[in-house]
Tab-separated table of C-alpha atoms and ligand atoms in Angstrom:
chain	number	residue	atom	x	y	z
A	14	MET	CA	9.260	-1.185	19.851
A	15	SER	CA	6.860	1.492	21.000
A	16	ILE	CA	3.514	1.713	19.262
A	17	LYS	CA	1.937	5.126	19.692
A	18	ILE	CA	-1.699	5.375	20.735
A	19	LYS	CA	-3.067	8.328	18.801
A	20	THR	CA	-5.211	11.011	20.419
A	21	ALA	CA	-8.680	11.882	19.117
A	22	GLU	CA	-7.272	15.025	17.523
A	23	GLN	CA	-4.479	13.112	15.798
A	24	ILE	CA	-6.936	10.475	14.583
A	25	GLU	CA	-9.117	13.158	13.005
A	26	GLY	CA	-6.085	14.619	11.209
A	27	ILE	CA	-4.877	11.222	9.992
A	28	ARG	CA	-8.424	10.385	8.834
A	29	LYS	CA	-8.476	13.529	6.645
A	30	SER	CA	-5.045	12.837	5.180
A	31	SER	CA	-5.988	9.203	4.521
A	32	ARG	CA	-9.172	10.278	2.736
A	33	LEU	CA	-7.172	12.579	0.499
A	34	ALA	CA	-4.719	9.792	-0.394
A	35	ALA	CA	-7.669	7.571	-1.336
A	36	GLU	CA	-9.224	10.366	-3.400
A	37	ALA	CA	-5.925	10.779	-5.233
A	38	LEU	CA	-5.934	7.091	-6.240
A	39	LYS	CA	-9.485	7.522	-7.544
A	40	TYR	CA	-8.629	10.727	-9.418
A	41	LEU	CA	-5.652	9.028	-11.098
A	42	GLU	CA	-7.785	6.266	-12.657
A	43	GLN	CA	-8.563	8.379	-15.728
A	44	PHE	CA	-4.839	8.707	-16.525
A	45	VAL	CA	-3.952	5.041	-16.152
A	46	VAL	CA	-4.434	4.188	-19.828
A	47	ALA	CA	-2.262	2.766	-22.608
A	48	GLY	CA	0.027	5.407	-24.096
A	49	ASN	CA	0.493	7.437	-20.907
A	50	THR	CA	3.826	7.449	-19.097
A	51	THR	CA	4.169	6.818	-15.385
A	52	GLU	CA	5.757	10.290	-15.192
A	53	LEU	CA	2.483	11.824	-16.416
A	54	ILE	CA	0.622	10.010	-13.632
A	55	ASN	CA	3.204	11.295	-11.152
A	56	GLN	CA	2.594	14.868	-12.304
A	57	LYS	CA	-1.182	14.500	-12.035
A	58	ALA	CA	-0.812	13.043	-8.534
A	59	HIS	CA	1.519	15.836	-7.475
A	60	GLU	CA	-0.874	18.526	-8.726
A	61	PHE	CA	-3.887	16.858	-7.090
A	62	VAL	CA	-2.230	16.586	-3.685
A	63	LYS	CA	-0.897	20.173	-3.836
A	64	MET	CA	-4.295	21.496	-4.922
A	65	HIS	CA	-5.739	20.040	-1.708
A	66	ASN	CA	-3.197	21.857	0.451
A	67	ALA	CA	-1.187	18.719	1.130
A	68	ARG	CA	2.245	17.381	0.189
A	69	PRO	CA	3.284	14.039	-1.288
A	70	ALA	CA	5.281	12.254	1.433
A	71	SER	CA	7.301	10.160	-1.012
A	72	LEU	CA	8.984	13.142	-2.679
A	73	ASN	CA	12.553	13.335	-1.315
A	74	TYR	CA	11.816	10.639	1.268
A	75	HIS	CA	15.298	9.185	1.859
A	76	GLY	CA	16.107	10.571	-1.576
A	77	PHE	CA	13.115	9.098	-3.446
A	78	PRO	CA	12.851	11.422	-6.465
A	79	LYS	CA	9.093	11.424	-7.236
A	80	SER	CA	5.722	12.105	-5.578
A	81	ILE	CA	4.230	8.595	-5.867
A	82	CYS	CA	5.438	5.058	-6.514
A	83	THR	CA	4.384	3.432	-9.795
A	84	SER	CA	5.109	-0.301	-9.966
A	85	PRO	CA	4.180	-2.107	-13.205
A	86	ASN	CA	3.986	-5.884	-13.772
A	87	GLU	CA	7.028	-7.584	-12.159
A	88	VAL	CA	7.827	-4.538	-10.015
A	89	ILE	CA	6.882	-5.379	-6.420
A	90	CYS	CA	7.030	-1.832	-5.007
A	91	HIS	CA	8.942	1.479	-4.966
A	92	GLY	CA	8.885	1.863	-8.762
A	93	ILE	CA	9.980	5.367	-9.801
A	94	PRO	CA	7.689	7.211	-12.229
A	95	GLY	CA	9.491	7.961	-15.499
A	96	PRO	CA	9.410	7.428	-19.270
A	97	TYR	CA	7.777	3.976	-19.073
A	98	VAL	CA	4.782	3.970	-21.441
A	99	LEU	CA	1.796	1.948	-20.226
A	100	LYS	CA	0.571	-0.657	-22.684
A	101	ASP	CA	-2.470	-2.877	-23.074
A	102	GLY	CA	-2.262	-5.868	-20.742
A	103	ASP	CA	-0.066	-4.181	-18.120
A	104	ILE	CA	-0.946	-4.152	-14.443
A	105	LEU	CA	0.164	-1.187	-12.365
A	106	ASN	CA	0.343	-0.422	-8.663
A	107	ILE	CA	0.126	3.211	-7.609
A	108	ASP	CA	1.082	4.089	-4.026
A	109	VAL	CA	0.188	7.517	-2.657
A	110	THR	CA	1.207	8.875	0.741
A	111	THR	CA	-0.056	12.320	1.726
A	112	ILE	CA	0.968	14.820	4.396
A	113	LEU	CA	-2.027	16.983	5.252
A	114	ASP	CA	-1.705	19.381	8.175
A	115	LYS	CA	1.345	17.305	9.307
A	116	TYR	CA	-0.595	14.006	9.321
A	117	PHE	CA	0.208	11.028	7.053
A	118	GLY	CA	-2.130	8.739	5.107
A	119	ASP	CA	-0.831	5.844	2.985
A	120	THR	CA	-2.644	3.695	0.424
A	121	CYS	CA	-2.048	1.793	-2.796
A	122	LYS	CA	-4.016	-0.226	-5.287
A	123	MET	CA	-3.801	-2.061	-8.589
A	124	TYR	CA	-4.946	-0.801	-11.987
A	125	ALA	CA	-5.450	-2.840	-15.158
A	126	ILE	CA	-4.490	-1.298	-18.483
A	127	GLY	CA	-6.901	-2.456	-21.184
A	128	GLU	CA	-7.555	-6.175	-21.327
A	129	ILE	CA	-5.307	-8.137	-18.950
A	130	SER	CA	-4.633	-11.884	-18.815
A	131	SER	CA	-6.775	-14.153	-16.667
A	132	GLU	CA	-3.614	-14.926	-14.651
A	133	ALA	CA	-3.104	-11.233	-13.885
A	134	LYS	CA	-6.780	-10.838	-12.958
A	135	LYS	CA	-6.601	-13.756	-10.547
A	136	LEU	CA	-3.428	-12.403	-8.904
A	137	ILE	CA	-5.001	-8.966	-8.387
A	138	GLU	CA	-8.161	-10.525	-6.998
A	139	VAL	CA	-6.271	-12.672	-4.495
A	140	ALA	CA	-4.028	-9.728	-3.478
A	141	GLY	CA	-7.185	-7.727	-2.670
A	142	GLN	CA	-8.575	-10.664	-0.682
A	143	CYS	CA	-5.287	-10.895	1.224
A	144	LEU	CA	-5.618	-7.267	2.324
A	145	ARG	CA	-9.247	-7.856	3.415
A	146	ILE	CA	-8.253	-10.970	5.349
A	147	GLY	CA	-5.464	-9.034	7.064
A	148	ILE	CA	-7.843	-6.215	7.987
A	149	GLU	CA	-10.312	-8.724	9.476
A	150	GLN	CA	-7.652	-9.524	12.082
A	151	CYS	CA	-7.406	-5.863	13.136
A	152	ARG	CA	-9.281	-5.661	16.427
A	153	PRO	CA	-8.334	-4.836	20.006
A	154	GLY	CA	-6.863	-7.731	21.956
A	155	ASN	CA	-5.798	-9.677	18.869
A	156	ARG	CA	-2.073	-10.229	18.282
A	157	LEU	CA	-0.376	-8.333	15.442
A	158	GLY	CA	1.117	-11.528	13.990
A	159	ASN	CA	-2.287	-12.901	13.079
A	160	ILE	CA	-2.571	-10.331	10.285
A	161	GLY	CA	0.381	-11.805	8.405
A	162	TYR	CA	-0.435	-15.359	9.377
A	163	TYR	CA	-3.831	-15.308	7.678
A	164	ILE	CA	-2.602	-13.281	4.697
A	165	ASN	CA	0.147	-15.811	4.025
A	166	GLU	CA	-2.221	-18.734	4.466
A	167	HIS	CA	-4.624	-17.311	1.877
A	168	ALA	CA	-1.890	-16.491	-0.656
A	169	GLN	CA	-0.341	-19.949	-0.339
A	170	LYS	CA	-3.720	-21.601	-0.814
A	171	HIS	CA	-3.779	-20.019	-4.268
A	172	GLY	CA	-0.190	-21.028	-5.081
A	173	TYR	CA	1.207	-17.522	-4.591
A	174	SER	CA	4.005	-16.266	-2.365
A	175	VAL	CA	4.101	-13.304	0.016
A	176	VAL	CA	6.941	-10.774	-0.015
A	177	TYR	CA	8.689	-10.695	3.379
A	178	GLU	CA	11.367	-8.086	2.628
A	179	PHE	CA	8.865	-5.190	2.844
A	180	CYS	CA	6.313	-4.749	5.619
A	181	GLY	CA	3.364	-2.645	6.701
A	182	HIS	CA	4.153	0.013	9.289
A	183	GLY	CA	2.775	2.353	11.886
A	184	VAL	CA	1.779	5.613	10.201
A	185	GLY	CA	0.143	8.947	10.943
A	186	LEU	CA	2.549	11.220	12.782
A	187	LYS	CA	5.446	10.023	10.602
A	188	PHE	CA	5.676	8.092	7.330
A	189	HIS	CA	7.055	4.969	8.964
A	190	GLU	CA	6.542	4.315	12.694
A	191	ASP	CA	6.413	1.208	14.883
A	192	PRO	CA	5.159	-1.455	14.552
A	193	GLU	CA	6.531	-3.348	11.565
A	194	VAL	CA	3.599	-5.320	10.154
A	195	SER	CA	4.864	-8.576	8.663
A	196	HIS	CA	2.652	-10.170	6.012
A	197	ILE	CA	3.907	-13.704	6.768
A	198	ALA	CA	3.997	-13.737	10.581
A	199	GLU	CA	3.365	-16.668	12.881
A	200	LYS	CA	0.011	-17.217	14.525
A	201	ASP	CA	-0.586	-15.603	17.948
A	202	THR	CA	2.711	-13.716	18.037
A	203	GLY	CA	3.583	-10.044	18.416
A	204	PRO	CA	2.059	-7.231	20.448
A	205	ARG	CA	-1.636	-7.018	21.235
A	206	LEU	CA	-3.594	-4.482	19.233
A	207	ARG	CA	-5.087	-1.555	21.154
A	208	PRO	CA	-7.633	1.147	20.246
A	209	GLY	CA	-5.861	4.208	18.861
A	210	MET	CA	-3.091	2.298	17.072
A	211	ILE	CA	-2.779	3.197	13.380
A	212	PHE	CA	-0.731	1.162	10.910
A	213	THR	CA	-0.810	0.015	7.319
A	214	VAL	CA	-1.555	-3.441	6.013
A	215	GLU	CA	-0.027	-3.738	2.538
A	216	PRO	CA	0.648	-7.299	1.408
A	217	MET	CA	2.678	-7.788	-1.777
A	218	ILE	CA	1.651	-11.043	-3.460
A	219	ASN	CA	3.847	-12.715	-6.093
A	220	GLU	CA	2.867	-15.141	-8.832
A	221	GLY	CA	6.213	-16.935	-8.435
A	222	LYS	CA	9.054	-16.640	-5.949
A	223	SER	CA	8.737	-14.268	-2.984
A	224	ARG	CA	12.219	-12.754	-3.174
A	225	ALA	CA	12.762	-9.145	-4.266
A	226	LYS	CA	15.797	-7.639	-5.936
A	227	ILE	CA	16.489	-3.930	-5.852
A	228	ASP	CA	17.499	-2.164	-9.069
A	229	LYS	CA	21.249	-1.519	-8.922
A	230	VAL	CA	21.023	1.668	-10.943
A	231	ASP	CA	18.163	3.564	-9.266
A	232	GLY	CA	18.512	1.944	-5.836
A	233	TRP	CA	14.701	1.798	-5.342
A	234	THR	CA	12.756	-0.343	-7.809
A	235	ALA	CA	12.064	-3.742	-6.209
A	236	ARG	CA	11.376	-6.500	-8.753
A	237	THR	CA	10.544	-10.192	-8.476
A	238	ILE	CA	13.672	-12.301	-8.974
A	239	ASP	CA	11.940	-14.516	-11.546
A	240	GLY	CA	10.287	-11.709	-13.531
A	241	LYS	CA	6.787	-12.955	-12.657
A	242	LEU	CA	3.943	-10.612	-11.722
A	243	SER	CA	3.424	-8.982	-8.318
A	244	ALA	CA	0.315	-7.239	-6.937
A	245	GLN	CA	-0.316	-5.118	-3.838
A	246	PHE	CA	-3.114	-3.271	-2.056
A	247	GLU	CA	-2.638	-1.058	1.008
A	248	HIS	CA	-4.894	0.591	3.553
A	249	THR	CA	-4.195	2.720	6.627
A	250	ILE	CA	-5.997	1.031	9.527
A	251	LEU	CA	-7.166	2.502	12.843
A	252	ILE	CA	-7.830	0.067	15.696
A	253	THR	CA	-11.137	1.097	17.312
A	254	ASP	CA	-12.886	-0.060	20.507
A	255	THR	CA	-14.850	-2.650	18.562
A	256	GLY	CA	-12.635	-3.538	15.596
A	257	ASN	CA	-11.106	-1.255	13.008
A	258	GLU	CA	-11.716	1.602	10.642
A	259	ALA	CA	-9.880	1.439	7.314
A	260	LEU	CA	-9.143	5.160	6.993
A	261	THR	CA	-8.156	4.983	3.316
A	262	ASP	CA	-11.060	2.710	2.357
A	263	VAL	CA	-13.236	5.504	1.049
A	264	TYR	CA	-14.605	3.732	-2.043
A	265	HIS	CA	-14.869	0.066	-0.934
A	266	GLU	CA	-13.642	-1.094	-4.323
A	267	PHE	CA	-12.212	-4.493	-3.472
B	324	MF3	N1	4.250	4.222	0.336
B	324	MF3	C1	5.211	3.177	0.549
B	324	MF3	C2	4.701	2.349	1.693
B	324	MF3	O1	3.628	1.891	1.588
B	324	MF3	C3	6.574	3.705	0.831
B	324	MF3	C4	7.152	4.435	-0.296
B	324	MF3	S1	8.663	5.040	0.186
B	324	MF3	C5	9.210	5.819	-1.197
B	324	MF3	O2	5.259	2.197	2.743
B	324	MF3	F1	10.244	6.490	-0.819
B	324	MF3	F2	9.489	4.897	-2.107
B	324	MF3	F3	8.277	6.610	-1.653
B	325	CO	CO1	2.889	1.934	3.543
B	326	CO	CO1	2.243	3.101	0.565
């Protein structure tokens, strides 16, 4: 495993790309309403990213056919935008990764369509807390494993499970770089964090069992095995001299 330490110039580029990814999530809010398809949201995202002289990193990534991931309800991640019509009570994750001037920024968040159940609200709230708790561990000298350790502890406290089949990842010069950021790791394990490292923290929190199953037909959509809800938030994190800067946390919404 070799974790790249980014230069000041690279950091500035990744910061700009990350900001754009965050702005895209904000822009898309107006379209995440009952009656709209996930394909419409994909089109709006594609246009927004292009308009800002960037490209959506997901499009054609290992054959992924769309510009963003849209993951409703029991979909954990990697949902493919399509004819699915959003309805009142749905929850939806949108994941945007941008390439701006060759630099990558990666972020996702949850949206509620109309009035959602108190169970769904609680899950989304705890998933957001899990990301915050993971980010709190991002400081120089700390061990990478502590991010996942404290995320998992918080999720379990609320009776939820953490997905272990998908991880956070180094990001910036490529879509997925070292290190792999586990969201269930053991305390005080893994490499020490250093200023200039950039990686995502993106815990997926399940109401029921942690296991994922991949759709046999499309080869991408990852769903919970028990059909229960899943929620995820993601930020791109820079380790600084004193702690961290969440490069995609432009709006401080959760
Ligand atoms: N953006 C996702 C992540 O957070 C990866 C999506 S890969 C795709 O790592 F091919 F499904 F787009
Ligand atoms: Co990511
Ligand atoms: Co992402």
